[in-house]
Amino acid sequence: TKIYAYAIRKDEEPYVHEWKEAHKDVDVDFTDQLLTPETAELAKGADGVVTYQQLDYKADTIEALDKLGIHNWSIRNVGIDNIDLKKAKELGFKITNVPVYSPDAIAEHAAIQAARVLRQDKVMDEKVAKHDLRWAPTIGREVRDQTVGVVGTGHIGQVFMRIMEGFGAKVIAYDIFKNPELEKKGYYVDDLDELYAKSDVISLHVPDTPENVHMINDDSIKKMKDGVVIVNVSRGPLVDTDAIVRGLDSGKVFGFVMDTYENEVGIFNSDFSGKDFPDKRLADLIARPNVLVTPHTAFYTTHAVRNMVIKAFDNNLKLIKGEKADTPVDLDK
Ligand code: COI
């Protein structure tokens, strides 16, 4: 039995070796290259592949694996929005993801960044770096004085709610799938408009489905409170970035936390230091004192990365053996 893994970073290697040690009967090989139609060939002879989301996996990539007779595919992350699932289903693939590797990693990042925006930490950091040590006018807002609106109450949304409540915030939520426990406790508002109207901080924890694309736009921002803080550590396409820029310019939006970006593919997790920067709008956002940009690193913790690797390999071996995987992706949806 052979598993071939793509895009294994240095920080993942110890966990690949850990899994290998525990599964001496499985031949495990890996590369630091991403899976593309060209690199698919590297997996020749393998029974399954392990990858993670960075590029789009279009028909050409899927067909390249199909040609090699590889149909067991385990991704190490949650999101499956980059995979042509229709093509994968048509060619008889079995796919798994890791929906819960560490909701805390992402939720904690969202909470920290939201609090930093409220305290104007980036503004103060920049002043201090210039040796301007005056307080005013960089006054903060306390988290406990905010109503925090959480859109999406899955694993990550729920941890975020707990953390924000720990700070003392009033938390309200919206989801098309209501969690019975949260419903009993009265967290849910009736619709998104109500959440927009009542929240000082709005954090998105929903997947990138066609219905959710640009859910944050000029119209929705109009419905929000003046001075709202918007947090997107979920998926770039949820937010119409131009609308956010307009909101920031008018002062309607007090701050924006952005760990994902609609044009991030090929930009995030690349080094442009000393080179031409390929995206003017992103450069402008990075330069703003009330915008915190991180390059899709909310997930990037030791706890999360270990689980991503171990769980993906576990899943892949189960697929290869024809067993029921722990977290199969439903290709019929
Ligand atoms: C996910 O798990 O879906 C992420 O966004 C993390 C990233 C490595 C793709």
Short mmCIF file of C-alpha atoms in Angstrom, two decimals, residues 57 59 62 80 83-93 95 330-333:
data_model
loop_
_atom_site.label_atom_id
_atom_site.label_comp_id
_atom_site.label_asym_id
_atom_site.label_seq_id
_atom_site.Cartn_x
_atom_site.Cartn_y
_atom_site.Cartn_z
CA TYR A 57 -8.20 21.49 -8.35
CA ALA A 59 -10.84 18.92 -14.18
CA ILE A 62 -8.50 15.35 -11.43
CA ILE A 80 -13.56 21.73 -0.38
CA ILE A 83 -12.29 21.06 -5.92
CA ASP A 84 -14.34 20.31 -9.04
CA LEU A 85 -16.46 17.82 -7.10
CA LYS A 86 -18.68 17.07 -10.08
CA LYS A 87 -15.71 15.90 -12.11
CA ALA A 88 -14.36 13.92 -9.16
CA LYS A 89 -17.68 12.15 -8.73
CA GLU A 90 -17.95 11.44 -12.45
CA LEU A 91 -14.51 9.79 -12.42
CA GLY A 92 -15.31 7.68 -9.36
CA PHE A 93 -13.16 9.46 -6.76
CA ILE A 95 -12.61 12.17 -1.17
CA ASP A 330 -20.41 13.78 0.23
CA LEU A 331 -20.02 14.00 -3.54
CA ASP A 332 -23.76 13.69 -4.11
CA LYS A 333 -24.48 17.13 -2.68
#
